[in-house]
XYZ file of C-alpha atoms in Angstrom:
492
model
C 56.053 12.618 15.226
C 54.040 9.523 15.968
C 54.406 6.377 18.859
C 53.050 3.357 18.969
C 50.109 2.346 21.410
C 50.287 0.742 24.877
C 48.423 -2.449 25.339
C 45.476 -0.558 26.921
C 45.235 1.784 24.442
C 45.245 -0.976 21.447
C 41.464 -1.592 23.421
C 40.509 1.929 22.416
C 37.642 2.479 20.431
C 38.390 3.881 17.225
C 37.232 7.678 18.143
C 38.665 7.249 21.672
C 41.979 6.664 19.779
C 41.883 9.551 17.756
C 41.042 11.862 20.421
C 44.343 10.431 22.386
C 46.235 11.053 18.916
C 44.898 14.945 19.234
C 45.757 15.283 22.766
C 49.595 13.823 22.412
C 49.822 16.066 19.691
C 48.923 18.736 21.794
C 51.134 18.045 24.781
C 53.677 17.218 22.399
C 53.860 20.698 20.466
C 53.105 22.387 23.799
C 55.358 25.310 23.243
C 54.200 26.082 19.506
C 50.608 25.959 20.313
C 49.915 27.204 24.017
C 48.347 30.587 23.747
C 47.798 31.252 19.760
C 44.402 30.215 17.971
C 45.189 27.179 15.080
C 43.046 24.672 13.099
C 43.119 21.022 13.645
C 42.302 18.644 10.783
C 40.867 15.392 11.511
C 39.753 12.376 8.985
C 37.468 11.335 11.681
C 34.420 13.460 11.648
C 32.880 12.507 14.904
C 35.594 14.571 16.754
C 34.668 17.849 15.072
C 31.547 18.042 17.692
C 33.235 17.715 20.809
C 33.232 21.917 21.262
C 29.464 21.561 20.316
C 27.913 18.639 22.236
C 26.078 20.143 25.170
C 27.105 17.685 27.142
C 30.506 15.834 27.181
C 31.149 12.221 27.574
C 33.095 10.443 29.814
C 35.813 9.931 26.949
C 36.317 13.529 27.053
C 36.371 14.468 30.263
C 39.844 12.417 31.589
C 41.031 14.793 28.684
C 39.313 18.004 29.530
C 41.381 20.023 31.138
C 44.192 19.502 28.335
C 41.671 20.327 25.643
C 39.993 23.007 27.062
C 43.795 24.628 27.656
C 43.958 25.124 24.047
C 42.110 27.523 21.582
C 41.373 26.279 18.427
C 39.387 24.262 15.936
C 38.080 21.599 14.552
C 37.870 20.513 10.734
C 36.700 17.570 8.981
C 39.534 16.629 6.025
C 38.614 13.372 4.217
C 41.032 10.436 4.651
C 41.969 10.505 1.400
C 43.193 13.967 1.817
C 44.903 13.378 5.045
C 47.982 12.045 3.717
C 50.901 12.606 5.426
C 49.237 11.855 9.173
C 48.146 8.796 7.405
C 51.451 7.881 6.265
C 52.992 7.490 10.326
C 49.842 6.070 11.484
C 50.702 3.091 9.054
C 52.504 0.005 10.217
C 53.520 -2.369 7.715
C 53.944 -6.298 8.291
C 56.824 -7.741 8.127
C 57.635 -10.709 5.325
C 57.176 -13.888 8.241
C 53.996 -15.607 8.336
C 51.927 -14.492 11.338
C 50.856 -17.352 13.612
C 47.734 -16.322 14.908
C 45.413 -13.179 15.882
C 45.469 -12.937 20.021
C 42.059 -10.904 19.739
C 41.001 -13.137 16.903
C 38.344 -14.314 19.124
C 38.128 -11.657 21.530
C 34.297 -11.750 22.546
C 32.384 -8.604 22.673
C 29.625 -7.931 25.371
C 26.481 -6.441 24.302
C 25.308 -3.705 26.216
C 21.846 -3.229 27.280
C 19.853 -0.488 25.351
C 16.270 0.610 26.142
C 15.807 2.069 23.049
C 16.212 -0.811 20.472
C 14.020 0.115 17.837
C 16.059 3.291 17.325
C 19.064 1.760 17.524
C 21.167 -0.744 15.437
C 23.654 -3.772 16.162
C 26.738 -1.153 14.841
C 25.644 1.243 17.929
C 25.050 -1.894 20.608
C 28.826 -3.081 19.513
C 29.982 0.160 20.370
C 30.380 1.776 24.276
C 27.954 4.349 25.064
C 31.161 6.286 25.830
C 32.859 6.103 22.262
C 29.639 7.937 20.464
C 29.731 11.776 19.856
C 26.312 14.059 20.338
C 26.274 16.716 17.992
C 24.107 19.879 18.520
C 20.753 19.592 17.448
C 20.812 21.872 15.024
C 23.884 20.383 13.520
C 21.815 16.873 12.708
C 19.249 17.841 10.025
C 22.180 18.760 8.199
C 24.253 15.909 8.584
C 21.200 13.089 7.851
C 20.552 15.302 4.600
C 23.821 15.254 3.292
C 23.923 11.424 4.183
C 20.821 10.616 2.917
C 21.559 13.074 -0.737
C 24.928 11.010 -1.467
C 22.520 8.224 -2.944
C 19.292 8.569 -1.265
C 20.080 6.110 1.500
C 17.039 4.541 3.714
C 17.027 4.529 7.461
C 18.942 2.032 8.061
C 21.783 2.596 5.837
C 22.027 6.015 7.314
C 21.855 5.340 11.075
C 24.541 2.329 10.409
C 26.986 5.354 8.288
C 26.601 7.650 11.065
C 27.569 5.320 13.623
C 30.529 4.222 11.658
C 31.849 7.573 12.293
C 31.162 7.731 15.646
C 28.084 9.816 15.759
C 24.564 9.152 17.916
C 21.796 10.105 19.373
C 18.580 9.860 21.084
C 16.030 8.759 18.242
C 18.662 8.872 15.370
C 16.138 6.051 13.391
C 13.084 8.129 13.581
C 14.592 11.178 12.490
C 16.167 9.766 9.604
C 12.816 8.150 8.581
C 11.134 11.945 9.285
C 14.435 13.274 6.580
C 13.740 10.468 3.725
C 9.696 10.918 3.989
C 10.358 14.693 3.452
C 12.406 13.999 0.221
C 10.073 14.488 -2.773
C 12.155 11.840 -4.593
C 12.122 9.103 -2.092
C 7.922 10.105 -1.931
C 7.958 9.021 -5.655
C 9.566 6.041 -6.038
C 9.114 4.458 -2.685
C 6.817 1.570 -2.147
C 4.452 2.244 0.516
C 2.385 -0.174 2.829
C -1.072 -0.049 1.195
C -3.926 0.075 3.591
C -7.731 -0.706 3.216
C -10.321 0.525 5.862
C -12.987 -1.910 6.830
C -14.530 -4.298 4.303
C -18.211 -2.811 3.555
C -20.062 -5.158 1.876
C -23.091 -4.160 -0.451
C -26.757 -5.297 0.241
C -30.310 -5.648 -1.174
C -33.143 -6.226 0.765
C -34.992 -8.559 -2.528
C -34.664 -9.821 -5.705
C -33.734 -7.588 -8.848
C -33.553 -4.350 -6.254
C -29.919 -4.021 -7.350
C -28.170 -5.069 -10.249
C -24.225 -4.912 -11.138
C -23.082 -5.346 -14.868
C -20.179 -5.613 -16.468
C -18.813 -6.505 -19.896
C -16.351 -9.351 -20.418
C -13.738 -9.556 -23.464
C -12.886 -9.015 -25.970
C -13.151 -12.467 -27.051
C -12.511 -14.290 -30.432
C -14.628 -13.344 -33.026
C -17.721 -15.786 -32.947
C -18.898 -17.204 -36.319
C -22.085 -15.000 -35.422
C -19.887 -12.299 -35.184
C -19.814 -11.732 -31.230
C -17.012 -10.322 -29.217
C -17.943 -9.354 -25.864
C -20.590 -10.645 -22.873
C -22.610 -8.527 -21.314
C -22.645 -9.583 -17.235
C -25.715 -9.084 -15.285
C -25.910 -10.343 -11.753
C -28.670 -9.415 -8.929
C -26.999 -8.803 -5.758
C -29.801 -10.462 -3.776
C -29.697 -13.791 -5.079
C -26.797 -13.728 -7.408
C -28.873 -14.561 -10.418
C -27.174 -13.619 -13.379
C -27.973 -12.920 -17.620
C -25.475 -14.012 -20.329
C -25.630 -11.465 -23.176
C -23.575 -11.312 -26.540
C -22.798 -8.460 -28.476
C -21.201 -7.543 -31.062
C -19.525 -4.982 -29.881
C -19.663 -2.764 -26.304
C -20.890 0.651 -27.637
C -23.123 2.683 -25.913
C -25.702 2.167 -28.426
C -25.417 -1.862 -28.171
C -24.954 -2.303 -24.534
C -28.471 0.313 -24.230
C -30.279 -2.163 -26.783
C -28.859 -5.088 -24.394
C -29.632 -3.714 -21.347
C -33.398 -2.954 -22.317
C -33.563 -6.789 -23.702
C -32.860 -7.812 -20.183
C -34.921 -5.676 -18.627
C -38.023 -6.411 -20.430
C -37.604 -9.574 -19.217
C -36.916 -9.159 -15.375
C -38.332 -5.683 -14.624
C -36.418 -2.488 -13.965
C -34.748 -2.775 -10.954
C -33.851 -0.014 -8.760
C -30.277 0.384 -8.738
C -27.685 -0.622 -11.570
C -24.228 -0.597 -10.762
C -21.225 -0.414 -13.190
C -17.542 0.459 -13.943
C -16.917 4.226 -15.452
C -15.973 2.650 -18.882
C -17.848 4.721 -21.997
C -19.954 1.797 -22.903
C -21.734 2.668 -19.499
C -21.028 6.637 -18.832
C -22.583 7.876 -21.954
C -25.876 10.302 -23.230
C -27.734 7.180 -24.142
C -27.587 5.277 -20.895
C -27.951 8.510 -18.435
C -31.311 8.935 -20.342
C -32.963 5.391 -20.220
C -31.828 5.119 -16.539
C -32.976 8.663 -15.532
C -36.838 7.735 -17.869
C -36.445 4.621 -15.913
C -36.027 5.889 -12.517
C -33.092 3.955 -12.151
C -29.986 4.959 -9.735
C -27.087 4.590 -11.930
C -24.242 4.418 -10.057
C -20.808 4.019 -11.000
C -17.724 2.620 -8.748
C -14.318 4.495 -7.890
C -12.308 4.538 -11.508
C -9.216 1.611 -11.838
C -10.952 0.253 -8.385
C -12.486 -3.216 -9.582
C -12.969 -4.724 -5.589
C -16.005 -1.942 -6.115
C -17.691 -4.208 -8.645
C -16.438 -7.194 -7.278
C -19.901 -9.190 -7.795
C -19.589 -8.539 -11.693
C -15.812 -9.336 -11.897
C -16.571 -12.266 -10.045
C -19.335 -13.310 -12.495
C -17.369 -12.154 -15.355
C -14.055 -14.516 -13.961
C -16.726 -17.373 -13.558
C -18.256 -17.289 -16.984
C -15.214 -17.554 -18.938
C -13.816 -20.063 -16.652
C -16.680 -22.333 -17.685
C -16.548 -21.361 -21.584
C -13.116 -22.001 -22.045
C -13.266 -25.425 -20.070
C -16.403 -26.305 -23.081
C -14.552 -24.761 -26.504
C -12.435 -28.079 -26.535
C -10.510 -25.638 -29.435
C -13.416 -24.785 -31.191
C -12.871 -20.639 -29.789
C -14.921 -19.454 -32.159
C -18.321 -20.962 -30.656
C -18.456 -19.723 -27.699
C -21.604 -17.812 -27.714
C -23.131 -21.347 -28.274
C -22.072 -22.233 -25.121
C -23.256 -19.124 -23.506
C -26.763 -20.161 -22.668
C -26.201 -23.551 -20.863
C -23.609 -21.235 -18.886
C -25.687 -19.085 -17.544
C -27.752 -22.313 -16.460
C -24.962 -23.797 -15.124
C -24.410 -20.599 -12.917
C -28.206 -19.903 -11.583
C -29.035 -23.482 -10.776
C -25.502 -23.862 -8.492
C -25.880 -22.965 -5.175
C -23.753 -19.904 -4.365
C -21.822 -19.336 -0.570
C -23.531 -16.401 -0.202
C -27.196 -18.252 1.117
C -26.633 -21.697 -0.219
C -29.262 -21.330 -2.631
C -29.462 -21.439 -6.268
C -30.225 -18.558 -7.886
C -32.555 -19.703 -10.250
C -34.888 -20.829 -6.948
C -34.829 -17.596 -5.420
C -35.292 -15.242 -7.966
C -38.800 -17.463 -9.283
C -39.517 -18.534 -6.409
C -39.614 -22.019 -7.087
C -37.245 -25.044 -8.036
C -35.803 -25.360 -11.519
C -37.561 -28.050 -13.331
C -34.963 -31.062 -13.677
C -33.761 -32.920 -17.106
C -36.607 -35.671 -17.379
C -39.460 -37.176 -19.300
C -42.674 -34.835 -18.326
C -44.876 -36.329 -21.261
C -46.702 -37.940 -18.584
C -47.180 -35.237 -15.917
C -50.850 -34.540 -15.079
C -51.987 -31.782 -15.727
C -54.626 -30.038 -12.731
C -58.153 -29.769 -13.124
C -58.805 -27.896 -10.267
C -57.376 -24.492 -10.253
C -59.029 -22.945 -7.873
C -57.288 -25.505 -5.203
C -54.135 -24.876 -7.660
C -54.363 -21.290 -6.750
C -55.318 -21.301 -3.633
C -51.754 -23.495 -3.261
C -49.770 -21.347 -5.439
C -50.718 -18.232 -3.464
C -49.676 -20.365 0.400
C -46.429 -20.801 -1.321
C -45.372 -17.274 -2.461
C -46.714 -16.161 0.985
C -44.629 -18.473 2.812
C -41.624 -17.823 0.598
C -42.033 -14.068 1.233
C -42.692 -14.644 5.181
C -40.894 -17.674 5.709
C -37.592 -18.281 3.030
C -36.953 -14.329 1.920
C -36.329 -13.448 5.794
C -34.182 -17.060 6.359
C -31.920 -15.894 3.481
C -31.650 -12.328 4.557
C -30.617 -13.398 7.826
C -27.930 -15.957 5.923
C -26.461 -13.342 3.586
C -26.147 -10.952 6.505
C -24.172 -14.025 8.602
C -22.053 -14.976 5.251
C -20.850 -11.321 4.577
C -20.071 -10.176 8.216
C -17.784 -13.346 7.941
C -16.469 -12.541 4.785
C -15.791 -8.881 6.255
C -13.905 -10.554 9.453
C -11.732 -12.582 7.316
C -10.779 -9.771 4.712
C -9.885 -7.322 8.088
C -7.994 -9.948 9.490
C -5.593 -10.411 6.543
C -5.316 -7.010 5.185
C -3.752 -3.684 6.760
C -7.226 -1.874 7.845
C -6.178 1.829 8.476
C -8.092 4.839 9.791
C -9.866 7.495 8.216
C -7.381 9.902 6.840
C -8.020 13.374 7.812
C -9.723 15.972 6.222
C -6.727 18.461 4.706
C -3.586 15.880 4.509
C -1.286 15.789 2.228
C -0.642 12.580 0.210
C 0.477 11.303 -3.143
C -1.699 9.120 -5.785
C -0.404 5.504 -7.296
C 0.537 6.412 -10.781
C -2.290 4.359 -13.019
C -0.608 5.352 -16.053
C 3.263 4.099 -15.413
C 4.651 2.229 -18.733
C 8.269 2.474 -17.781
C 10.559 1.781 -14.306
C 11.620 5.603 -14.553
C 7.945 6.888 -14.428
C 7.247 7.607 -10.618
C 5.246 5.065 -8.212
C 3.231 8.041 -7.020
C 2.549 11.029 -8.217
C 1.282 14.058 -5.968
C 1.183 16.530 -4.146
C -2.614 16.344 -3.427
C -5.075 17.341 -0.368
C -7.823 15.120 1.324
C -10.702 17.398 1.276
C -13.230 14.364 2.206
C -14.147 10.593 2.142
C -17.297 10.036 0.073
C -20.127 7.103 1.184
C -18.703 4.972 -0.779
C -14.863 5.030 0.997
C -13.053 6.868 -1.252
C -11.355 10.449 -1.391
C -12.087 13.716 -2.958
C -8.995 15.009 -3.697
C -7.707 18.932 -4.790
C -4.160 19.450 -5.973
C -1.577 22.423 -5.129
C -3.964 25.019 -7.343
C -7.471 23.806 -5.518
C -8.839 22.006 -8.154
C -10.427 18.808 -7.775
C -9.468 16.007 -9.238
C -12.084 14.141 -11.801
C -11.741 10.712 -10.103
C -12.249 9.675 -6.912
C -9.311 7.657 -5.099
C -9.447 4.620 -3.019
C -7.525 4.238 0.239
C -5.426 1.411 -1.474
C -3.738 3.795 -3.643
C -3.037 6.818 -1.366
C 0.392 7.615 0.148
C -0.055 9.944 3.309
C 2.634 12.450 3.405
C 1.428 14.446 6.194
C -1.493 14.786 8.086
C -1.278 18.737 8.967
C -3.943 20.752 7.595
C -2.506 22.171 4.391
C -3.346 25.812 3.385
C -5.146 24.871 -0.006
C -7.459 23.415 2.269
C -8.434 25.731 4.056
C -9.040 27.996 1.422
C -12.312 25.878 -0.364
């Protein structure tokens, strides 16, 4: 039993027309069906709500009294099992060549929709009266099995329910809320990093702090050299150029104490957690020293950025000199470090080398006929007017400049990178995954719990048994999952 459509009806929506398909069928098998219960199959899914949508449509309701005459219900039977219906709803073309398509440029007209950003194009193309509501708790169900088919994103599953008819208020969110509560989709999903805001670090004078680093490994120097050890002084970004053979805890210690012979112990040393630095031998000579040792977030170089920056510098300049000669560059490592203290740096617009002494560097020329002073009590009595008025006079002017140069620098970096609260304390989130060698390992690994954020901006972490992790995590490598309380929180 079938008929072919009016010219009104060929205008139908697709689910309008199978609704009008059900209800012919219904007046036409009147007698068979009036008063005894039977199951209807239907290849078009969207029409197995219309006994559950709380409220009905204005599709339905021309047809509602026929419907509603009739008990039975409603299953979903894929179109490739609905054969036979299939078979009479088919009208094949006939051998002549068709001249044209009448609707071929039938224009449609875009309905208005307040709620755009949870809707699509598919769902603006389509009347507010040919979409079905099901129950709400009918659609957790149906985005799950959606999204499980091949974990589909949003999009992709807002665009497959509306093919078949099926909408509702803030469909997008909730199928963003189903895919961020798949575990799977949590592990191999890119996520928007964010930073919070840039903190730069300060010292009030020169040699207070100190950051060092170690730069190589390098080709093996006809001395027998491999790595640099990096020293520069926050304050006035004077830096030390050190060769070693190697970076063991017992060279870089012998290094370190060269230097500092030299310069003075300074107050704070900052450094990477590698073992050349987080060892027996260094924790004692800082802690006899009186020196703050601290070290930066693990696989976080921004929190050394000075030394990295150094470290970039120096072997920009020694490569540009080894003219293919690689194995001499610890020749060249002296005039480097000139090079780099007697340039003026962004941060103050200094050199180094004039700040740190106090004075200017002496230039390349002929002094074999300086003359040397006779009177040193007036040579004292000068000396000691200039190191006053460089501690009253230049020391504050360049505080005052680094202070102006790094709330810029701060500005800029918030301006072009995603700044992000302070995650709260008990959230759940997942970690970037340092150690990924292959494209099957996971982007993130997790779940973990936010117990705090330390001075420094990173996170303490505890995973699912309460245990803490051994590194500290930066913001730039955390995935929030949720930002409920968890119950392993609360427990520490």
């Amino acid at each position: 039993m079938a008929r072919a459509l009016s010219t009104s009806e060929k205008n139908y929506s697709t689910t309008k027309r199978e609704l009008l398909a059900i209800v012919f069928a219904l007046k036409k098998f009147h007698p068979f069906l009036w008063g005894n219960p039977f199951t209807l199959y239907t290849d078009h899914k969207a029409l197995t709500y219309i006994h559950t949508q709380p409220v009905a449509n204005s599709m339905m309701i021309q047809w509602l009294d026929t419907i509603l005459d009739y008990d039975f219900k409603i299953i979903h039977r894929p179109g490739i099992q609905n054969v036979l219906p299939d078979m009479l709803s088919r009208l094949f073309e006939s051998e002549r060549t068709l001249v044209g398509d009448k609707n071929q440029h039938k224009t449609w007209i875009t309905p208005h929709i307040a709620n755009s950003k949870n809707t699509n194009m598919t769902n603006r193309m389509m009347m507010p009266d040919d979409l079905v509501t099901p129950a709400p708790e009918e659609r957790q169900e149906l985005l799950l099995k959606i999204h499980l088919e091949g974990h589909r994103g949003s999009q992709a599953m807002v665009t497959t329910l509306h093919s078949e008819g099926i909408h509702w208020t803030n469909l997008k969110q909730d199928a963003l809320d189903c895919i961020n509560s798949c575990p799977d989709c949590q592990k191999f999903n890119v996520a928007k990093h964010g930073y919070h805001p840039l903190s730069s670090i300060y010292a009030d004078a020169p040699w207070d702090h100190i950051c060092i680093d170690t730069a190589g490994p390098m080709t093996t120097s006809i001395q027998g050299n491999n790595y640099i050890l990096v020293v520069v002084d926050v304050f006035t970004r004077f830096c030390v150029l050190k060769a070693m053979p190697d970076k063991s805890s017992h060279t870089i210690a012998l290094a370190l104490r060269n230097i500092l012979s030299l310069f003075g112990r300074p107050k704070i040393i900052q450094s990477d957690n590698g073992t050349e630095y987080v060892n027996d031998i260094i924790r004692k000579y800082t802690e006899i020293s009186g020196i703050d040792h601290r070290l930066i977030t693990a696989y976080h170089p921004r929190s050394n950025g000075i030394a990295e920056r150094w470290v970039g510098k120096t072997k920009n300049i020694i490569y540009k000199r080894l003219q293919g000669k690689n194995d001499d560059w610890d020749l060249y490592l002296d005039s480097t470090q000139e090079a780099l203290n007697n340039t003026p740096t962004a941060l103050h617009d200094a050199r180094p080398f004039s700040l740190m002494f106090a004075r200017r560097p002496n230039q390349f020329k002929d002094y074999s006929d300086a003359s040397i002073p006779t009177n040193y009590n007036e040579t004292r009595k000068q000396f000691n007017g200039h190191i006053t008025k460089f501690n009253n006079t230049v020391l504050p002017a360049i505080r005052e400049k680094i202070k102006t140069s790094q709330t810029a620098a701060e500005n800029k970096f918030n301006k072009s990178h995603r700044i992000i609260k302070e995650i709260p304390s008990g959230s759940q989130v997942m970690i970037k995954n340092i150690n990924r060698t292959a494209k099957t390992d996971p982007l993130y690994i997790g779940n973990y719990t936010i117990v705090r954020k330390n001075q420094g901006g990173s996170y303490i972490l505890v995973d699912g048994t309460g245990a803490l992790l051994p590194r500290n995590i930066p913001p730039s490598h955390i995935k929030v999952i949720s930002e409920e309380q968890s119950e392993v929180y609360i427990k520490i």
